[in-house]
Backbone as JSON, one array per atom type, in Angstrom:
{
  "sequence": "MTDPTVAPPRPRTARAGAAPHDLRRARVAVATLFFTNGAIFANLFPEYPAIKAELGLSNAQYGLAIAAFPTGALVAGLAAGGLIRRLRSSRVAVAGTVLTGTGVLAAGLSSTWTLLAVGLLLAGAMDAITDVAQNAHGLRVQRRYGRSILNSFHAVWSIGAVTGGLMGAGAVAIGMSRGLHLGLSALVFAIVALS",
  "N": [[6.14, 30.07, 37.76], [7.13, 28.45, 34.78], [8.2, 25.13, 34.38], [10.98, 24.4, 32.52], [11.72, 21.87, 31.74], [9.5, 20.39, 31.35], [7.33, 19.38, 28.91], [5.23, 21.53, 26.96], [1.61, 21.45, 27.0], [0.01, 19.64, 24.37], [-1.77, 21.08, 21.62], [-5.32, 20.69, 21.29], [-6.62, 18.37, 19.01], [-8.44, 16.95, 16.22], [-10.47, 14.1, 17.02], [-8.92, 10.91, 17.68], [-8.17, 8.94, 14.86], [-9.85, 10.27, 13.15], [-10.36, 11.4, 9.84], [-8.99, 13.67, 7.46], [-10.88, 15.9, 5.3], [-10.22, 15.6, 2.53], [-9.13, 13.08, 2.52], [-11.28, 11.47, 3.22], [-12.84, 11.91, 0.97], [-11.23, 10.67, -0.95], [-11.45, 8.05, -0.1], [-14.19, 7.56, -0.55], [-14.21, 7.84, -3.33], [-12.65, 5.64, -4.16], [-14.23, 3.56, -3.15], [-16.45, 3.92, -4.76], [-15.45, 3.12, -7.25], [-15.05, 0.39, -6.74], [-17.71, -0.36, -6.32], [-18.91, 0.14, -8.88], [-17.44, -1.67, -10.38], [-18.3, -4.12, -9.39], [-20.99, -3.98, -10.1], [-21.27, -3.67, -12.91], [-20.6, -6.07, -14.42], [-22.33, -7.89, -13.22], [-24.8, -7.12, -14.15], [-25.09, -8.44, -16.52], [-25.57, -11.15, -15.95], [-28.38, -12.0, -15.52], [-29.18, -11.96, -18.14], [-28.04, -14.06, -19.46], [-29.43, -16.64, -19.9], [-31.27, -16.0, -21.99], [-29.52, -15.13, -23.98], [-28.09, -17.5, -24.53], [-30.18, -19.08, -25.5], [-31.08, -17.58, -27.75], [-28.83, -17.6, -29.41], [-28.68, -20.24, -29.9], [-26.98, -22.04, -28.55], [-25.11, -24.92, -27.59], [-24.68, -26.67, -24.44], [-21.95, -27.06, -24.09], [-20.79, -25.22, -25.9], [-21.75, -22.86, -24.79], [-20.56, -22.95, -22.25], [-17.85, -22.76, -22.99], [-17.81, -20.2, -24.09], [-18.41, -18.65, -21.84], [-16.15, -19.2, -20.39], [-14.33, -17.58, -21.58], [-14.25, -15.14, -20.26], [-12.81, -15.42, -17.66], [-10.45, -16.24, -18.88], [-9.6, -14.01, -20.34], [-9.16, -12.36, -18.15], [-7.05, -13.67, -16.86], [-4.96, -13.45, -18.72], [-4.71, -10.64, -19.18], [-4.41, -9.6, -16.64], [-1.77, -9.77, -15.9], [-0.6, -7.63, -17.15], [-1.39, -5.43, -15.79], [0.16, -4.26, -13.72], [2.3, -2.92, -15.04], [0.87, -1.01, -16.52], [-0.25, 0.48, -14.44], [2.04, 1.55, -13.24], [2.87, 3.27, -15.25], [0.66, 4.95, -15.8], [-0.77, 5.58, -13.47], [-2.74, 4.37, -10.77], [-5.4, 5.25, -10.34], [-6.26, 6.34, -12.8], [-6.02, 4.12, -14.49], [-7.89, 2.4, -13.31], [-10.31, 3.77, -13.73], [-10.41, 3.98, -16.56], [-10.4, 1.25, -17.13], [-12.85, 0.51, -16.04], [-14.7, 1.77, -17.76], [-14.08, 0.42, -20.14], [-14.64, -2.21, -19.41], [-17.42, -2.11, -19.17], [-17.98, -1.65, -21.87], [-17.12, -4.06, -23.01], [-18.94, -5.85, -21.79], [-21.33, -4.9, -22.85], [-20.85, -5.43, -25.58], [-20.74, -8.24, -25.49], [-23.36, -8.79, -24.69], [-24.8, -7.92, -26.91], [-24.05, -9.63, -28.88], [-24.16, -11.57, -31.87], [-23.29, -14.0, -32.63], [-21.58, -17.02, -31.57], [-18.83, -16.58, -31.53], [-18.56, -13.76, -31.36], [-19.75, -13.37, -28.88], [-17.92, -14.71, -27.21], [-15.62, -13.16, -27.69], [-16.45, -10.65, -26.76], [-16.8, -11.26, -24.03], [-14.21, -12.01, -23.42], [-12.85, -9.56, -23.73], [-14.21, -8.08, -21.75], [-13.49, -9.54, -19.47], [-10.71, -9.2, -19.49], [-10.45, -6.41, -19.15], [-11.78, -6.14, -16.73], [-10.07, -7.47, -14.96], [-7.79, -5.85, -15.04], [-8.9, -3.49, -14.06], [-9.56, -4.39, -11.51], [-7.05, -4.93, -10.28], [-5.97, -2.35, -10.38], [-7.81, -0.79, -8.89], [-7.58, -1.99, -6.39], [-4.89, -1.45, -5.84], [-5.03, 1.31, -5.7], [-6.78, 1.53, -3.57], [-5.15, 0.52, -1.53], [-3.26, 2.53, -1.38], [-4.81, 4.63, -0.35], [-5.51, 3.43, 2.05], [-3.02, 3.3, 3.35], [-2.63, 6.0, 3.88], [-4.68, 6.42, 5.65], [-3.82, 4.93, 7.8], [-4.81, 2.69, 8.98], [-6.58, -0.44, 8.63], [-8.7, -0.53, 5.88], [-9.37, -1.78, 3.6], [-11.03, -4.03, 3.44], [-13.55, -2.94, 3.65], [-13.9, -1.83, 1.13], [-14.13, -4.11, -0.44], [-16.5, -5.1, 0.54], [-18.22, -3.15, -0.43], [-17.94, -3.69, -3.13], [-19.35, -6.11, -3.27], [-21.91, -5.21, -2.64], [-22.32, -3.68, -4.91], [-22.34, -5.73, -6.84], [-24.66, -7.14, -6.13], [-26.51, -5.1, -6.58], [-26.18, -4.7, -9.35], [-27.03, -7.23, -10.3], [-29.72, -7.16, -9.51], [-30.58, -5.0, -11.02], [-30.28, -6.06, -13.61], [-32.06, -8.25, -13.46], [-34.42, -6.86, -13.06], [-34.6, -5.44, -15.48], [-34.93, -7.55, -17.3], [-37.35, -8.56, -16.34], [-39.2, -6.52, -16.92], [-39.14, -6.53, -19.6], [-37.29, -5.0, -21.01], [-35.21, -4.11, -23.73], [-32.18, -5.88, -24.43], [-29.98, -4.49, -25.43], [-30.59, -1.81, -24.81], [-30.76, -1.99, -22.03], [-28.12, -2.92, -21.21], [-26.6, -0.98, -22.43], [-27.44, 1.39, -21.14], [-26.62, 0.71, -18.56], [-23.81, 0.5, -18.89], [-23.27, 3.15, -19.62], [-24.22, 4.67, -17.41], [-22.6, 3.7, -15.28], [-20.1, 4.3, -16.26], [-20.17, 7.08, -16.25], [-20.44, 7.5, -13.49], [-17.97, 6.44, -12.61], [-16.21, 8.19, -13.85], [-16.76, 10.57, -12.63]],
  "CA": [[7.13, 29.93, 36.7], [6.99, 27.18, 34.08], [9.37, 24.27, 34.4], [11.4, 24.21, 31.12], [11.93, 20.46, 31.41], [8.2, 19.77, 31.09], [6.81, 19.78, 27.59], [3.93, 22.2, 27.04], [0.54, 20.58, 26.53], [-0.24, 19.7, 22.93], [-3.1, 21.62, 21.32], [-6.33, 19.68, 20.99], [-6.87, 18.14, 17.59], [-9.61, 16.09, 15.98], [-10.37, 12.84, 17.74], [-8.05, 9.92, 17.05], [-8.8, 8.17, 13.8], [-10.62, 11.11, 12.22], [-9.63, 11.63, 8.61], [-9.29, 14.95, 6.84], [-11.93, 15.88, 4.27], [-9.72, 15.06, 1.26], [-8.92, 11.64, 2.68], [-12.61, 10.85, 3.14], [-13.23, 11.95, -0.44], [-10.46, 9.63, -1.65], [-12.04, 6.76, 0.26], [-15.47, 7.45, -1.28], [-13.9, 7.64, -4.75], [-12.22, 4.24, -4.36], [-15.41, 2.73, -2.91], [-17.29, 4.04, -5.95], [-14.86, 2.26, -8.28], [-15.37, -1.0, -6.39], [-19.15, -0.55, -6.55], [-19.18, 0.03, -10.31], [-16.82, -2.9, -10.87], [-19.2, -5.23, -9.06], [-22.31, -3.84, -10.72], [-21.28, -3.74, -14.38], [-20.67, -7.43, -14.94], [-23.51, -8.57, -12.67], [-25.95, -6.77, -14.98], [-25.19, -9.39, -17.63], [-25.95, -12.49, -15.51], [-29.76, -12.38, -15.82], [-29.38, -12.03, -19.6], [-27.39, -15.25, -20.0], [-30.32, -17.67, -20.49], [-31.81, -15.54, -23.27], [-28.42, -15.13, -24.96], [-27.85, -18.9, -24.88], [-31.29, -19.55, -26.33], [-31.11, -16.86, -29.02], [-27.72, -18.02, -30.25], [-28.79, -21.68, -30.1], [-25.72, -22.65, -28.11], [-25.12, -26.13, -26.76], [-24.09, -26.41, -23.13], [-20.49, -26.99, -24.26], [-20.47, -23.93, -26.52], [-22.04, -21.83, -23.8], [-19.52, -23.02, -21.23], [-16.6, -22.24, -23.56], [-17.95, -18.75, -24.21], [-18.31, -18.08, -20.49], [-14.76, -19.35, -19.97], [-13.52, -16.5, -22.17], [-14.09, -14.05, -19.29], [-11.62, -15.63, -16.82], [-9.26, -16.33, -19.72], [-9.16, -12.63, -20.54], [-8.66, -11.85, -16.87], [-5.76, -14.3, -16.6], [-3.96, -12.91, -19.64], [-4.52, -9.2, -19.03], [-4.04, -9.25, -15.27], [-0.31, -9.66, -15.82], [-0.18, -6.33, -17.69], [-1.92, -4.35, -14.97], [1.22, -3.58, -12.97], [2.99, -1.99, -15.94], [-0.03, 0.11, -16.82], [-0.39, 1.31, -13.23], [3.28, 2.31, -13.06], [2.97, 4.31, -16.28], [-0.48, 5.86, -15.9], [-1.37, 5.75, -12.14], [-3.81, 3.4, -10.49], [-6.73, 5.84, -10.48], [-6.58, 6.45, -14.23], [-6.2, 2.77, -15.04], [-9.15, 1.86, -12.79], [-11.44, 4.45, -14.39], [-10.44, 3.53, -17.96], [-10.8, -0.16, -17.13], [-14.29, 0.46, -15.78], [-15.39, 2.13, -19.01], [-13.87, -0.65, -21.12], [-15.37, -3.4, -18.95], [-18.81, -1.88, -19.6], [-18.01, -1.82, -23.32], [-17.05, -5.5, -23.28], [-20.21, -6.46, -21.38], [-22.32, -4.51, -23.87], [-20.56, -6.19, -26.8], [-21.16, -9.63, -25.27], [-24.82, -8.81, -24.66], [-25.35, -7.68, -28.24], [-23.43, -10.54, -29.84], [-25.07, -12.34, -32.73], [-22.67, -15.3, -32.86], [-20.79, -17.53, -30.46], [-17.51, -15.94, -31.57], [-18.68, -12.4, -30.83], [-20.0, -13.5, -27.44], [-16.65, -15.06, -26.56], [-14.71, -12.01, -27.8], [-16.95, -9.64, -25.83], [-16.49, -11.69, -22.66], [-12.75, -11.96, -23.29], [-12.53, -8.15, -23.5], [-14.74, -7.7, -20.44], [-12.66, -10.18, -18.45], [-9.39, -8.55, -19.49], [-10.58, -5.08, -18.55], [-12.18, -6.31, -15.34], [-8.88, -7.83, -14.19], [-6.95, -4.66, -14.94], [-9.6, -2.6, -13.13], [-9.47, -4.96, -10.17], [-5.71, -4.68, -9.75], [-5.78, -0.9, -10.22], [-8.61, -0.25, -7.77], [-6.98, -2.49, -5.15], [-3.66, -0.68, -5.62], [-5.45, 2.65, -5.26], [-7.32, 1.36, -2.23], [-4.03, 0.36, -0.6], [-2.67, 3.87, -1.19], [-5.68, 5.35, 0.58], [-5.4, 2.76, 3.35], [-1.77, 3.74, 3.99], [-2.84, 7.36, 4.39], [-5.56, 6.3, 6.83], [-3.07, 4.37, 8.9], [-5.52, 1.53, 9.53], [-7.14, -1.29, 7.58], [-10.02, -0.18, 5.35], [-9.54, -2.46, 2.31], [-12.18, -4.93, 3.5], [-14.78, -2.17, 3.39], [-14.04, -1.69, -0.32], [-14.62, -5.39, -0.97], [-17.92, -5.17, 0.9], [-18.92, -2.28, -1.38], [-17.98, -4.44, -4.4], [-20.45, -7.06, -3.15], [-23.15, -4.43, -2.76], [-22.44, -3.35, -6.33], [-22.72, -6.94, -7.58], [-26.09, -7.37, -5.86], [-27.25, -4.04, -7.28], [-26.16, -5.0, -10.78], [-27.89, -8.38, -10.55], [-31.11, -6.71, -9.39], [-30.86, -4.17, -12.21], [-30.45, -6.96, -14.74], [-33.3, -9.0, -13.28], [-35.52, -5.92, -13.29], [-34.68, -5.16, -16.92], [-35.53, -8.73, -17.94], [-38.74, -8.69, -15.89], [-40.08, -5.54, -17.59], [-39.02, -6.71, -21.04], [-36.4, -4.01, -21.64], [-34.29, -4.73, -24.68], [-30.86, -6.12, -23.86], [-29.09, -3.41, -25.84], [-30.9, -0.63, -24.02], [-30.39, -2.27, -20.63], [-26.68, -2.95, -21.0], [-26.08, 0.32, -22.85], [-27.67, 2.31, -20.03], [-25.76, 0.29, -17.45], [-22.43, 0.9, -19.2], [-23.21, 4.61, -19.61], [-24.39, 5.17, -16.04], [-21.45, 3.39, -14.44], [-18.96, 5.05, -16.79], [-20.31, 8.46, -15.73], [-20.14, 7.43, -12.07], [-16.54, 6.23, -12.44], [-15.49, 9.37, -14.31], [-17.07, 11.77, -11.83]],
  "C": [[7.02, 28.53, 36.09], [8.29, 26.41, 34.11], [9.79, 23.99, 32.96], [11.61, 22.76, 30.75], [10.63, 19.73, 31.1], [7.67, 20.28, 29.76], [5.47, 20.47, 27.75], [2.84, 21.28, 26.52], [0.3, 20.76, 25.04], [-1.62, 20.28, 22.68], [-4.06, 20.5, 20.97], [-6.55, 19.59, 19.49], [-8.12, 17.29, 17.47], [-9.39, 14.76, 16.67], [-9.53, 11.85, 16.95], [-8.82, 9.14, 16.0], [-9.61, 9.01, 12.83], [-9.76, 11.41, 11.01], [-9.96, 13.0, 8.06], [-10.28, 14.78, 5.69], [-11.43, 15.25, 2.97], [-9.48, 13.57, 1.33], [-10.25, 10.89, 2.64], [-13.1, 10.83, 1.7], [-12.52, 10.88, -1.24], [-11.05, 8.25, -1.35], [-13.36, 6.53, -0.47], [-15.22, 7.18, -2.76], [-13.49, 6.2, -5.02], [-13.41, 3.3, -4.16], [-16.34, 2.76, -4.12], [-16.77, 3.17, -7.08], [-15.17, 0.8, -8.0], [-16.85, -1.29, -6.65], [-19.45, -0.74, -8.03], [-18.61, -1.26, -10.88], [-17.7, -4.11, -10.57], [-20.49, -5.18, -9.85], [-22.31, -4.09, -12.22], [-21.46, -5.17, -14.87], [-21.9, -8.18, -14.45], [-24.78, -8.24, -13.45], [-26.17, -7.78, -16.11], [-25.74, -10.75, -17.21], [-27.4, -12.85, -15.83], [-30.07, -12.5, -17.31], [-28.84, -13.31, -20.21], [-28.36, -16.29, -20.59], [-30.87, -17.27, -21.85], [-30.73, -15.54, -24.35], [-28.15, -16.55, -25.44], [-28.93, -19.41, -25.81], [-31.29, -18.89, -27.7], [-30.0, -17.29, -29.96], [-27.75, -19.52, -30.53], [-27.55, -22.44, -29.68], [-25.97, -23.95, -27.35], [-24.52, -25.78, -25.41], [-22.57, -26.27, -23.22], [-20.08, -25.66, -24.86], [-20.66, -22.78, -25.52], [-20.95, -21.79, -22.73], [-18.19, -22.46, -21.73], [-16.65, -20.72, -23.7], [-17.78, -18.08, -22.86], [-16.87, -18.15, -19.99], [-13.85, -18.27, -20.56], [-13.29, -15.37, -21.17], [-12.89, -14.28, -18.37], [-10.33, -15.78, -17.63], [-8.7, -14.94, -19.99], [-8.56, -12.04, -19.29], [-7.25, -12.39, -16.58], [-4.66, -13.68, -17.46], [-3.67, -11.45, -19.34], [-4.08, -8.8, -17.64], [-2.55, -9.05, -15.11], [0.19, -8.31, -16.3], [-0.56, -5.17, -16.79], [-0.83, -3.56, -14.25], [1.96, -2.55, -13.82], [2.14, -0.78, -16.28], [-0.16, 1.06, -15.64], [0.86, 2.15, -13.01], [3.37, 3.47, -14.05], [1.89, 5.38, -16.14], [-1.14, 6.23, -14.57], [-2.58, 4.86, -11.98], [-5.2, 3.98, -10.69], [-7.15, 5.92, -11.94], [-6.85, 5.09, -14.85], [-7.53, 2.18, -14.57], [-10.35, 2.48, -13.49], [-11.54, 3.99, -15.85], [-10.88, 2.08, -18.06], [-12.28, -0.33, -16.89], [-15.09, 0.73, -17.04], [-15.27, 1.0, -20.03], [-14.53, -1.96, -20.7], [-16.84, -3.29, -19.37], [-18.97, -2.08, -21.09], [-17.98, -3.31, -23.69], [-18.32, -6.22, -22.93], [-21.3, -6.14, -22.39], [-22.11, -5.29, -25.15], [-20.99, -7.64, -26.66], [-22.67, -9.73, -25.3], [-25.46, -8.65, -26.01], [-24.85, -8.66, -29.29], [-24.47, -11.35, -30.61], [-24.51, -13.72, -33.06], [-21.91, -15.73, -31.61], [-19.45, -16.82, -30.39], [-17.56, -14.55, -30.97], [-18.96, -12.4, -29.33], [-18.7, -13.77, -26.7], [-15.68, -13.88, -26.58], [-15.14, -10.91, -26.83], [-16.62, -9.99, -24.4], [-14.99, -11.7, -22.4], [-12.3, -10.52, -22.98], [-12.98, -7.71, -22.11], [-13.89, -8.29, -19.32], [-11.29, -9.54, -18.33], [-9.46, -7.2, -18.79], [-10.97, -5.15, -17.08], [-10.97, -6.63, -14.46], [-7.97, -6.63, -13.99], [-7.57, -3.66, -13.96], [-9.43, -3.09, -11.7], [-8.12, -4.7, -9.53], [-5.52, -3.2, -9.45], [-6.57, -0.36, -9.03], [-8.1, -0.77, -6.43], [-5.69, -1.74, -4.82], [-4.01, 0.72, -5.11], [-6.02, 2.58, -3.85], [-6.23, 1.21, -1.18], [-3.33, 1.69, -0.35], [-3.49, 4.67, -0.19], [-5.58, 4.74, 1.98], [-4.13, 3.19, 4.09], [-1.93, 5.14, 4.58], [-3.76, 7.36, 5.62], [-4.81, 5.78, 8.04], [-3.78, 3.22, 9.6], [-6.18, 0.79, 8.37], [-8.54, -0.84, 7.17], [-10.32, -0.94, 4.05], [-10.75, -3.39, 2.31], [-13.49, -4.2, 3.23], [-15.0, -1.97, 1.9], [-14.59, -2.98, -0.93], [-16.1, -5.6, -0.61], [-18.75, -4.32, -0.06], [-18.99, -2.95, -2.74], [-19.16, -5.42, -4.38], [-21.8, -6.37, -3.26], [-23.39, -4.05, -4.21], [-22.89, -4.55, -7.15], [-24.2, -7.27, -7.37], [-26.95, -6.35, -6.61], [-27.32, -4.32, -8.77], [-27.05, -6.19, -11.13], [-29.36, -8.01, -10.48], [-31.51, -5.83, -10.57], [-31.14, -5.06, -13.42], [-31.75, -7.74, -14.66], [-34.51, -8.11, -13.53], [-35.7, -5.61, -14.76], [-35.32, -6.32, -17.67], [-37.01, -8.83, -17.59], [-39.68, -7.73, -16.62], [-39.97, -5.61, -19.11], [-38.18, -5.66, -21.73], [-35.45, -4.71, -22.59], [-32.9, -4.82, -24.08], [-29.9, -4.98, -24.21], [-29.32, -2.15, -25.02], [-30.46, -0.82, -22.57], [-28.89, -2.18, -20.41], [-26.02, -1.65, -21.43], [-26.25, 1.36, -21.75], [-26.77, 1.99, -18.85], [-24.33, 0.75, -17.68], [-22.28, 2.41, -19.12], [-23.26, 5.16, -18.19], [-23.13, 4.91, -15.21], [-20.17, 4.03, -14.96], [-18.98, 6.48, -16.25], [-19.95, 8.49, -14.24], [-18.63, 7.3, -11.84], [-15.73, 7.48, -12.84], [-15.7, 10.6, -13.43], [-16.26, 11.83, -10.54]]
}
């Protein structure tokens, strides 16, 4: 006879720490956003010397143009919270990814110092919004996991940045036109973010 004061054994479940399939998919989706965020802007770095030379920029002009990126990030980052509350972090992160690629492409194709600065300002603004949104989304997934996984997303961002830098260096090495290179980069990473 079974003792009613003793709880029946619990049925066996998946090992501790195992995540359901939909939770793993959410983690991969967030990691993909971090990867694209790192890769998009890093594609532009190897193009900087040629842009500076083609536009005939002094070191001061070049430095001011580059400063437009963090300026855009500083200004737009404050708006990210409101956008996330209205539209959801996942949507804001994806839209920001597409617009960051657009800003990088505009900066790469610029024919004047002003257009370069405006393109970098846009890219910086969208990058900051994407960054806040993808971190907010990553925290949501982390809460569902019940353990810290945010650092893994930042590691994936670094892998994306290295990948983007290598892509840019490869494009420069083979003589690919800047418009084609950055256009393909923006298109590929937009498709990845949207999928």
